[in-house]
Coordinates of C-alpha atoms and ligand atoms in Angstrom, one line a residue:
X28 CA 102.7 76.6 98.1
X29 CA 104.4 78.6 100.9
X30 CA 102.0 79.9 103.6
X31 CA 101.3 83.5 104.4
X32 CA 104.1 84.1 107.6
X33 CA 103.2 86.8 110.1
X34 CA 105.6 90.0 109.8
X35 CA 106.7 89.1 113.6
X36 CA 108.4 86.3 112.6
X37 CA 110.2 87.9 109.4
X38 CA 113.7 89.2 110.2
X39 CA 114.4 92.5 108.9
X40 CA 117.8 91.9 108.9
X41 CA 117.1 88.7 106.1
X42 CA 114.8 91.4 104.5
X43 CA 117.8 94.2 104.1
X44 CA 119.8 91.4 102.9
X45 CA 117.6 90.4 99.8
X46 CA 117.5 94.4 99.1
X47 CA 121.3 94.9 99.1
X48 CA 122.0 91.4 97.0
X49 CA 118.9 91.8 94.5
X50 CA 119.1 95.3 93.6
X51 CA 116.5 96.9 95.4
X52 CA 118.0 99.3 97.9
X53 CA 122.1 100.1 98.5
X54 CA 122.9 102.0 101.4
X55 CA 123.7 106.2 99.5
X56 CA 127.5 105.9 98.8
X57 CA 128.2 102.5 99.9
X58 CA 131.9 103.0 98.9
X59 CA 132.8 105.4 101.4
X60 CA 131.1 103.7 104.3
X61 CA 127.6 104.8 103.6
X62 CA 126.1 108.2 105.1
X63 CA 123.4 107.4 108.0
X64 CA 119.8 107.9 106.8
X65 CA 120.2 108.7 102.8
X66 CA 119.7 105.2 100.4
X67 CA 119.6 104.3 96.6
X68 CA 117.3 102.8 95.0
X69 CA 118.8 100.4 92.6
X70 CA 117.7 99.0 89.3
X71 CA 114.9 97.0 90.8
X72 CA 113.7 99.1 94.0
X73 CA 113.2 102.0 91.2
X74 CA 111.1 100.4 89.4
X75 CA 108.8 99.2 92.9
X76 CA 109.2 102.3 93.5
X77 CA 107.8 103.8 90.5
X78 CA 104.8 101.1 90.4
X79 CA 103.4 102.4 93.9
X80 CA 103.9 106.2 92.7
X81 CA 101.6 105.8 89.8
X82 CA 98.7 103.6 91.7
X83 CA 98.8 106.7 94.1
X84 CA 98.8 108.5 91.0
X85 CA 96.2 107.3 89.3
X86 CA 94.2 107.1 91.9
X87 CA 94.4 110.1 93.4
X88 CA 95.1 112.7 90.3
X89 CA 93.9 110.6 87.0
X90 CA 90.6 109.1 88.2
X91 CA 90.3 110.0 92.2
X92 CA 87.7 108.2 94.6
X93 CA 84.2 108.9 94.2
X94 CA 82.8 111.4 96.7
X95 CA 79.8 110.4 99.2
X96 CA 77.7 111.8 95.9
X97 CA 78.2 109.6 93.8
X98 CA 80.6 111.9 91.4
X99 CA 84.4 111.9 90.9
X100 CA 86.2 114.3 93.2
X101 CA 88.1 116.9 91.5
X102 CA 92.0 116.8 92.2
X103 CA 94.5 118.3 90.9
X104 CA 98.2 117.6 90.4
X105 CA 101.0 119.9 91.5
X106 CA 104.8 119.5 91.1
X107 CA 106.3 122.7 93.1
X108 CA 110.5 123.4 93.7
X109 CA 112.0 121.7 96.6
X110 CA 113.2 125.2 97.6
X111 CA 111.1 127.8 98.3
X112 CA 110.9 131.3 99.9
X113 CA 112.1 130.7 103.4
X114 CA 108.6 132.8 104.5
X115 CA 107.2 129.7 103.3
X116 CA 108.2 127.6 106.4
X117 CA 108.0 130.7 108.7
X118 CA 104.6 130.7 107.9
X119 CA 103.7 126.9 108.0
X120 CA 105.6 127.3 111.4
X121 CA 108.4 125.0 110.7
X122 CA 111.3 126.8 111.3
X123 CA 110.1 128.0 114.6
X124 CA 108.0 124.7 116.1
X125 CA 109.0 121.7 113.5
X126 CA 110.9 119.7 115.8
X127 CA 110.4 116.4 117.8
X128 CA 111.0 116.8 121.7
X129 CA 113.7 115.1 122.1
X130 CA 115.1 113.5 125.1
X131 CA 119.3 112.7 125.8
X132 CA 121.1 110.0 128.0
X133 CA 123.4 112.1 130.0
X134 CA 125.3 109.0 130.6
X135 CA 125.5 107.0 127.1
X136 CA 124.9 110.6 125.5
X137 CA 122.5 108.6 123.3
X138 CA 119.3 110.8 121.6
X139 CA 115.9 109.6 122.1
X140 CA 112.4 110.9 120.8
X141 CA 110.8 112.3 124.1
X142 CA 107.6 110.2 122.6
X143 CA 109.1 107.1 121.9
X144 CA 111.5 106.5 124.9
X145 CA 109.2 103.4 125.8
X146 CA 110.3 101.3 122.4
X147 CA 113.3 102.9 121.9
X148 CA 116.8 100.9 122.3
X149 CA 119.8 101.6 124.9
X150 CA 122.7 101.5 122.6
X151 CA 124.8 100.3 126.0
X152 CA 124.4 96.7 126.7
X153 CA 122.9 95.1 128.1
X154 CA 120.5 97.5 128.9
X155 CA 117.8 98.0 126.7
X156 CA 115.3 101.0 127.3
X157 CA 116.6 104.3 127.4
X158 CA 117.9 105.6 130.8
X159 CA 118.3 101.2 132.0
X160 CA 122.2 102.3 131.5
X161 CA 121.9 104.3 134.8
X162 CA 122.2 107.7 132.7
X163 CA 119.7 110.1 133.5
X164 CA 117.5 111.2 130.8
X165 CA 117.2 115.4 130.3
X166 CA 113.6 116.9 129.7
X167 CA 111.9 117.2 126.0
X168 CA 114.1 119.8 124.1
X169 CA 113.2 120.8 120.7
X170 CA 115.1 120.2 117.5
X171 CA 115.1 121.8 114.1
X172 CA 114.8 119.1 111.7
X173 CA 115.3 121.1 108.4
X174 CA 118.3 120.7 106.2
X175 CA 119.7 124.7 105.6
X176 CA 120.9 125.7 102.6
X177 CA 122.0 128.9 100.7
X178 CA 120.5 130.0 96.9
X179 CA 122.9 132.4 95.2
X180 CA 127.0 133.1 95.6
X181 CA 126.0 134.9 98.7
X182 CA 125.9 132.4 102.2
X183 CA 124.6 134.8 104.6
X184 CA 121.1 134.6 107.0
X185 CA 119.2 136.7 104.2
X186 CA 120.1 134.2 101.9
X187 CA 119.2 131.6 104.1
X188 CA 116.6 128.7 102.7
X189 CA 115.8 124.9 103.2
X190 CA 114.9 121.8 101.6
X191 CA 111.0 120.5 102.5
X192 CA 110.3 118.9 104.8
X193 CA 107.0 117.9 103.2
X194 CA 105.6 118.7 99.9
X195 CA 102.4 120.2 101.5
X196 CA 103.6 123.8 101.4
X197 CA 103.4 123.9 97.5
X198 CA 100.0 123.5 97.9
X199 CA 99.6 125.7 100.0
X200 CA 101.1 128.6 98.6
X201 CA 99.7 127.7 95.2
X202 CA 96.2 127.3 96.0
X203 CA 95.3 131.0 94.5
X204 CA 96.9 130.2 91.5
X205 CA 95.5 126.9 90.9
X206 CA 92.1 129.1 91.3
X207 CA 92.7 131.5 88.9
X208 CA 93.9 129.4 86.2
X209 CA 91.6 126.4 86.5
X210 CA 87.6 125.9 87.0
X211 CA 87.9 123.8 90.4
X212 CA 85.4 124.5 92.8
X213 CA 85.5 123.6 96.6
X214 CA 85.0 120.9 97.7
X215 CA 88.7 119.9 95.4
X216 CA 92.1 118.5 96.0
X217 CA 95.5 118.9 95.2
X218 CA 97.6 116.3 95.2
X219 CA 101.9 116.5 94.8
X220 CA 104.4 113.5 95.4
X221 CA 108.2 114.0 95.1
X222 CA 110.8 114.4 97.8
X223 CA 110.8 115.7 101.5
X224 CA 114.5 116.2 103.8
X225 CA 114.3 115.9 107.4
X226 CA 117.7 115.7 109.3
X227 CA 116.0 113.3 111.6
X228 CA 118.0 112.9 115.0
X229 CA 117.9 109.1 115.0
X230 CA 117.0 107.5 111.3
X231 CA 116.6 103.6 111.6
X232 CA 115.0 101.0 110.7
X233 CA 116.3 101.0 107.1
X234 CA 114.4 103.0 104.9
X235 CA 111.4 103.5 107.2
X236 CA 113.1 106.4 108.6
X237 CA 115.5 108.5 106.4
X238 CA 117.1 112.0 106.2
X239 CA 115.7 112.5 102.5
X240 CA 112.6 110.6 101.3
X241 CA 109.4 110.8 99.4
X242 CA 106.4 111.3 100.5
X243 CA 102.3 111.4 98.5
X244 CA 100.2 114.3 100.0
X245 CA 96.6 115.2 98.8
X246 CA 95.8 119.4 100.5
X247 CA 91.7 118.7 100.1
X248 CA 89.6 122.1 100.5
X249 CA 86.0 121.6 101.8
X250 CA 83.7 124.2 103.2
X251 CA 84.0 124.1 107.4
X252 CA 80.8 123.4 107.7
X253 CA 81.8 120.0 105.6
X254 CA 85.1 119.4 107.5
X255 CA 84.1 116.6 109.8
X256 CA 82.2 114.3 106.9
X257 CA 85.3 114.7 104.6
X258 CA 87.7 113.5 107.5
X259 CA 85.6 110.6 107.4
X260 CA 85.4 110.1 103.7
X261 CA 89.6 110.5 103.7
X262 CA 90.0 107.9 106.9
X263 CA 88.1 105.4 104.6
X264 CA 89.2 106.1 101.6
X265 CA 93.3 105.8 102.1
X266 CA 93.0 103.0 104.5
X267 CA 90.8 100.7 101.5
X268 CA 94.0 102.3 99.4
X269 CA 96.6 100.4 101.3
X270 CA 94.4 97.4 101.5
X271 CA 94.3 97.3 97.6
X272 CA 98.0 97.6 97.8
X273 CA 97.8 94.3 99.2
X274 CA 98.7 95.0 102.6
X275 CA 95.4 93.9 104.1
X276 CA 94.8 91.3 107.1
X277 CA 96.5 91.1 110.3
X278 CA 99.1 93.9 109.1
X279 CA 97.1 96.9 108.8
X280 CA 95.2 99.3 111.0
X281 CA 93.5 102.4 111.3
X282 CA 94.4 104.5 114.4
X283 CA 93.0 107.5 116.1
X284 CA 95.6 110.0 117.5
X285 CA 95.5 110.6 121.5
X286 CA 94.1 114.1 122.1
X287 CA 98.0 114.4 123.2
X288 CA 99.3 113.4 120.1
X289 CA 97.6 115.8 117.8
X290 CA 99.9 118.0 115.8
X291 CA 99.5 122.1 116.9
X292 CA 97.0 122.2 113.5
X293 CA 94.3 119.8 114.6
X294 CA 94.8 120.5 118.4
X295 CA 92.1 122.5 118.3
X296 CA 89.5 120.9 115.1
X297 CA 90.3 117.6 116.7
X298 CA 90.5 114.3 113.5
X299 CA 94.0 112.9 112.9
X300 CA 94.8 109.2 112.5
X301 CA 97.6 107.3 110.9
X302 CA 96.8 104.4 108.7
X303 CA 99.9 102.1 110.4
X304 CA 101.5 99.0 109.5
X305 CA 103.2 96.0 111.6
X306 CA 106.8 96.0 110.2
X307 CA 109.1 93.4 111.4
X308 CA 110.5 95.8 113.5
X309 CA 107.6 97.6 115.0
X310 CA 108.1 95.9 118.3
X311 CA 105.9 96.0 121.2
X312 CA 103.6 98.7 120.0
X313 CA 102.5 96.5 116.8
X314 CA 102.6 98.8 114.4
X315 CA 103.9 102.0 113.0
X316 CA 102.4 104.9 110.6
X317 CA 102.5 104.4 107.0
X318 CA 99.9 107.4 106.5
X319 CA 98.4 110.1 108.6
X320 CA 94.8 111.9 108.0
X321 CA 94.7 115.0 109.4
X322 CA 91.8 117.5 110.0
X323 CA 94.5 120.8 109.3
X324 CA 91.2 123.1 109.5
X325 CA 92.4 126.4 108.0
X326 CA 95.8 126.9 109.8
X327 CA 98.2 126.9 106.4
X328 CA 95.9 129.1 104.2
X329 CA 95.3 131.4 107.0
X330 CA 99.0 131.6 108.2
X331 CA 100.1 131.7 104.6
X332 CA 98.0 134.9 104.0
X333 CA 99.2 136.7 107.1
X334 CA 102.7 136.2 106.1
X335 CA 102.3 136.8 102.6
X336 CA 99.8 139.7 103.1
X337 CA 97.8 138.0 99.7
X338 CA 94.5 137.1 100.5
X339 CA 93.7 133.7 100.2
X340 CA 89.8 133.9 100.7
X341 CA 87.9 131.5 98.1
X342 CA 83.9 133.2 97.0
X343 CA 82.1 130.5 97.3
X344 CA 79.1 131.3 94.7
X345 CA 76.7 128.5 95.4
X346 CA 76.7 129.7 98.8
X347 CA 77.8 133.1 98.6
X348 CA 80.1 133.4 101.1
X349 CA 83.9 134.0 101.7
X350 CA 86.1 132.1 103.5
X351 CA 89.5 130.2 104.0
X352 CA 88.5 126.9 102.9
X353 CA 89.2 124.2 105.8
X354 CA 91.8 121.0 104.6
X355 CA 91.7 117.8 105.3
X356 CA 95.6 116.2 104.2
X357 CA 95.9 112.8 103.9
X358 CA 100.0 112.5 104.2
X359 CA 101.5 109.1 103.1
X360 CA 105.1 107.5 102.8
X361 CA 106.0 106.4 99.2
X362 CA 109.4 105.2 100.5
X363 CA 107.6 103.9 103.7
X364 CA 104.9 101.9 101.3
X365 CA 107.3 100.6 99.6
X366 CA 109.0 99.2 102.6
X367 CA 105.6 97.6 103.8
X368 CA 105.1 96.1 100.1
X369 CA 108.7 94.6 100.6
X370 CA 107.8 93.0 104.2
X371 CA 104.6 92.0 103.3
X372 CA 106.1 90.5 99.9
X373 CA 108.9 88.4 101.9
X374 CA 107.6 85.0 102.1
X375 CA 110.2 82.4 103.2
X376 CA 110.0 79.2 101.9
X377 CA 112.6 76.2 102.4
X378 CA 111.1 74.1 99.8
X379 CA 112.6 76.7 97.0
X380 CA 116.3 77.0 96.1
X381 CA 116.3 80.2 96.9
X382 CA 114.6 79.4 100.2
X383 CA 112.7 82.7 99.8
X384 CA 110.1 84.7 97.1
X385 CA 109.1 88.0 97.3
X386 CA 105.2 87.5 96.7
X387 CA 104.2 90.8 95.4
X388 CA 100.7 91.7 93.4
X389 CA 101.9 91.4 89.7
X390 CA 100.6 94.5 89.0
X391 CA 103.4 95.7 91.6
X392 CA 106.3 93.3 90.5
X393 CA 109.2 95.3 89.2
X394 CA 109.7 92.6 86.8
X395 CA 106.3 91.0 85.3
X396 CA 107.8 87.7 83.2
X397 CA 111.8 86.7 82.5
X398 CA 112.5 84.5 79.4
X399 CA 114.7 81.9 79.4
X400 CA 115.8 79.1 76.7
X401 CA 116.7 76.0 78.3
X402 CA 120.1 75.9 77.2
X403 CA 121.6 78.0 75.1
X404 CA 122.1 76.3 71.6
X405 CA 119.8 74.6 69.3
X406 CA 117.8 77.3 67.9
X407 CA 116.8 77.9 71.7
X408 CA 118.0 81.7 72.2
X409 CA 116.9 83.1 69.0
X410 CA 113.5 82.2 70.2
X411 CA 114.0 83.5 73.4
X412 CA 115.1 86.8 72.0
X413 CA 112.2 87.5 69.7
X414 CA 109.8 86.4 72.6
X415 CA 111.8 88.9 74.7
X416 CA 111.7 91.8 72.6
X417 CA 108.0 91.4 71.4
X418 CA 107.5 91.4 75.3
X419 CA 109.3 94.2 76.4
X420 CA 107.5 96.7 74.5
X421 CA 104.5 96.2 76.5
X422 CA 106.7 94.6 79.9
X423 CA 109.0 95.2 82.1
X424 CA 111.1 91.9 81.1
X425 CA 113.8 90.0 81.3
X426 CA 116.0 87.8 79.4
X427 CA 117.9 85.6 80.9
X428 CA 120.5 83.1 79.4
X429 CA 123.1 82.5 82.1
X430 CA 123.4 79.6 84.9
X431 CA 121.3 76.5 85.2
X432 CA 117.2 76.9 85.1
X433 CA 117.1 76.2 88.8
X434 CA 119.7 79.4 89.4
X435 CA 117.3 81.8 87.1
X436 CA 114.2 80.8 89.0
X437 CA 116.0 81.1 92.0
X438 CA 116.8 84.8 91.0
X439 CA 113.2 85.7 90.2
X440 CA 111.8 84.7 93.1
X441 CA 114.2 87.0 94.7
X442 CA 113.2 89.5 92.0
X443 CA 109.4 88.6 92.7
X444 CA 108.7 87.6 89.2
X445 CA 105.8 86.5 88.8
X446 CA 105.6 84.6 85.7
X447 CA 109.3 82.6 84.0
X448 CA 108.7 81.5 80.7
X449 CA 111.2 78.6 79.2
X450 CA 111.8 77.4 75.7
X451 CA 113.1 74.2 75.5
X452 CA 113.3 71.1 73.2
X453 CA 109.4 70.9 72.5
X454 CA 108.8 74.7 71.5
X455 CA 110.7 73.8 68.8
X456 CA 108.2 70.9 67.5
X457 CA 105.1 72.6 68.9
X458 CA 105.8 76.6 69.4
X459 CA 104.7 76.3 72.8
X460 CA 106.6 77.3 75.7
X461 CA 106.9 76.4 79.7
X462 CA 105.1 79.5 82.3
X463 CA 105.6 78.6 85.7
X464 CA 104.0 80.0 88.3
X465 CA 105.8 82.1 91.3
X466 CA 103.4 81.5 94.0
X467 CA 102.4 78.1 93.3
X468 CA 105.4 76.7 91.4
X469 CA 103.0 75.4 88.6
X470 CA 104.1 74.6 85.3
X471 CA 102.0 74.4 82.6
X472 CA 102.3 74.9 78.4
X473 CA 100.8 77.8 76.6
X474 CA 101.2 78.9 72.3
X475 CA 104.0 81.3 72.5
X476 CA 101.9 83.3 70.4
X477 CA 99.5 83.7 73.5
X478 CA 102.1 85.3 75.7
X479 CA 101.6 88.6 75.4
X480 CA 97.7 88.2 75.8
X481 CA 98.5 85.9 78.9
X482 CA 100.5 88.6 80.6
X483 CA 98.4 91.2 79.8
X484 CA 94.9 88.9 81.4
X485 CA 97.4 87.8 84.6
X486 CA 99.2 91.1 85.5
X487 CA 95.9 93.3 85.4
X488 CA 95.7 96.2 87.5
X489 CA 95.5 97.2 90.8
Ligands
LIG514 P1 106.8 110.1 112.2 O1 105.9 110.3 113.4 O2 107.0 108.7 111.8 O3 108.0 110.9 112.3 P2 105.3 112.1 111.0 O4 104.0 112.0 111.7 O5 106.2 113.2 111.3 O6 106.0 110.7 110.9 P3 104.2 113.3 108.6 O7 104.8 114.6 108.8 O8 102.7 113.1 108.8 O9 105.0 112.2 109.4 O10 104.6 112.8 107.1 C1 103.7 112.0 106.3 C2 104.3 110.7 106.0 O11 105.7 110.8 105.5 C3 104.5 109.7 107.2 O12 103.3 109.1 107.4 C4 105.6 108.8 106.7 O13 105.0 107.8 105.9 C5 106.4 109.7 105.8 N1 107.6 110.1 106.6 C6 107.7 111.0 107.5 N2 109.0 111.1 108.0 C7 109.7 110.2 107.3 C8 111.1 109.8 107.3 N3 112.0 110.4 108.1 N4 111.5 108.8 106.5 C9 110.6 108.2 105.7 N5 109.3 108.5 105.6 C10 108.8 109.5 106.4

């Protein structure tokens, strides 16, 4: 069995490669040369993709974490437009402050995040930090990072909008409604996970940075007084999250933001962190952010009622008070996760044809169990076929008839399938067929009548 390989010594380049050949991820309109920052998910990527969505899910929306009490949290779901009024990111500030600094090379004319000049890459060789070409580099100048757009016939300012940025607005904006019309109480949450755009000056790193991506944000409401404690309850609570993901060990940390480094929200409440991950590319820093928990105190509900002129105040009865409930937003990557699942899945291993398996949690695997007949004749497929289709009601599965055995493993260790199962010569004596084992390359012989139960005992859940 392969050993676990530090991320450090992965290449990313290897890992891209897998993506494009096995169906993960294509570069968004690959047959006109690609457009910088946008990607596809392809037939298995989706389905990755979809896997770490519902954990989140699940986990946050269908049965959240248990408060310090003891007692379920209460959050609830939202799905709001990617378009809304354009106040909406007047108010949230966006249009006026959401921008990076950024810094340019007046010589190689490259653009650099003002903050990251010191891992950033000179695209003149050989120099390699920004400003080693001899060019000098300007000061901080802030960029608007939201994708304009226009909603009706008419393209003029007034009819000016944007695509999100992030999918915490929606909550924002709908927190009055979600208190009329259900019986939450604060402390609660609402939780929304769909698509954000930012026309980010400098997308790289494949997918970890991209003009249009999704993102998993819980808005959770707490009395001020309660702030601080809740911060600490969300710190805990989404790191253990990426842990169960199986991103745990050397790749995973928990840090504090620099008092310099605090967003204009928490600047003055203090309590941001990002939950970061060492990708193969995150260089000398180590790591990069996967998730940040932010303190947001009550800067959105407060600037959304100014703008708005509705009043946003929440009665609290227990304590009979009114106030702007303060939030505490724990703001993750899905397409960023899923990137960290892929890195952390990529396990070389020269001993394999494929001299590579992807080594992901079979409750993650796009693909749970392929079929196989040995060869096809001899009564072999039509066996294979009714295994398949008993399977696949319950599965995701695969059949798979073509090439030798060795080329079909081979291909689900690229898919990271976790369990093959083969009928040859002696399932049709004993109705038993071959499971072999991704990780360990075990074979072994179980009833083909116990497949379905042995998939459903291995895969588990999360
Ligand atoms: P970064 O510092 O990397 O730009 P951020 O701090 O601006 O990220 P947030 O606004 O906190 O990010 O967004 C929440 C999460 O959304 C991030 O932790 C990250 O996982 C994801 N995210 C943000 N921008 C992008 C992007 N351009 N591409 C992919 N994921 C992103």
């Amino acid at each position: 069995m392969a050993e676990a390989t530090s991320n450090s010594t992965k290449s990313m380049d290897a890992i891209v490669a897998l993506c494009r050949r096995r169906g993960f991820i294509f570069q968004s309109s690959e047959i006109y040369g690609g457009i910088g920052g946008f990607w596809d998910y392809g037939p298995l990527g989706v389905l990755l993709k979809n896997n770490i969505r519902d954990v989140w899910w699940r986990d946050m929306v269908l049965t959240p974490p248990l408060g310090p009490d003891g007692k379920e949290l209460d959050i609830l779901g939202l799905d709001c437009s990617i378009i809304s009024h354009p106040k909406v990111w007047e108010a949230s500030g966006h249009v006026a402050g959401f921008a990076d600094p950024m810094v340019d090379c007046k010589k190689c004319k490259a653009r650099f995040r003002a903050d990251q000049v010191s891992e950033a890459t000179c695209p003149e060789k050989p120099s390699k930090r920004p400003g080693e070409c001899g060019g000098e580099l300007t000061e901080p100048r802030q960029f608007n990072l939201m994708f304009q757009t226009y909603h009706g016939a008419v393209f003029d300012e007034e009819h000016k909008t944007y695509l999100r940025p992030e999918t915490a607005q929606g909550m924002f904006y709908n927190f009055k409604n979600v208190l009329d019309t259900s019986r939450v109480k604060v402390p609660f949450g609402l939780a929304q996970l769909g698509k954000g755009f930012r026309n980010e000056i400098t997308p790289r790193n494949f997918i970890f940075r991209s003009r249009e991506f999704e993102m998993m944000e819980v808005e959770f409401f707490v009395h001020p007084s309660e702030a601080n404690q809740w911060y600490q309850f969300w710190r805990k609570a989404r790191y253990d999250w990426w842990c169960k993901l199986g991103l745990a060990g050397q790749n995973l940390r928990l840090r504090d933001h620099e008092q310099d480094e605090l967003a204009h929200y928490a600047r003055d409440s203090g309590g941001c962190c990002d939950v970061e991950y060492a990708f193969p590319f995150s260089g000398e820093k180590g790591f990069s952010e996967l998730e940040g928990i932010a303190y947001r105190s009550n800067f959105d509900l407060t600037q959304h009622q100014k703008t708005s002129g509705v009043g946003l105040e929440y009665f609290d009865q227990e304590r009979n008070e009114r106030y702007l409930p303060h939030v505490i937003e724990p703001a993750a990557g899905l397409t960023r996760g899923l990137l960290a699942v892929l890195c952390e899945a990529y396990t070389p291993d020269e001993s394999r044809p494929s001299k590579v398996f992807m080594k992901f949690h079979p409750a993650l695997a796009p693909v749970k169990a392929a079929v196989f007949p040995l060869v096809n004749k001899d009564g072999m497929p039509e066996i294979a076929e009714k295994l398949y289709h008993e399977l696949r009601v319950r599965f995701v599965v695969e059949l798979d008839v073509k090439q030798s055995i060795g080329k079909r493993y081979a291909r689900m260790d690229e898919a990271g399938t976790p369990y093959c199962f083969t009928i040859d010569g002696q399932t049709l004596q004993d109705q038993t067929v071959t499971v072999r084992y991704r990780d360990t390359l075990q074979q072994e012989r179980i009833a083909v009548d116990r497949v379905g139960a042995f998939l459903t005992e291995k895969i588990g859940s999360i």
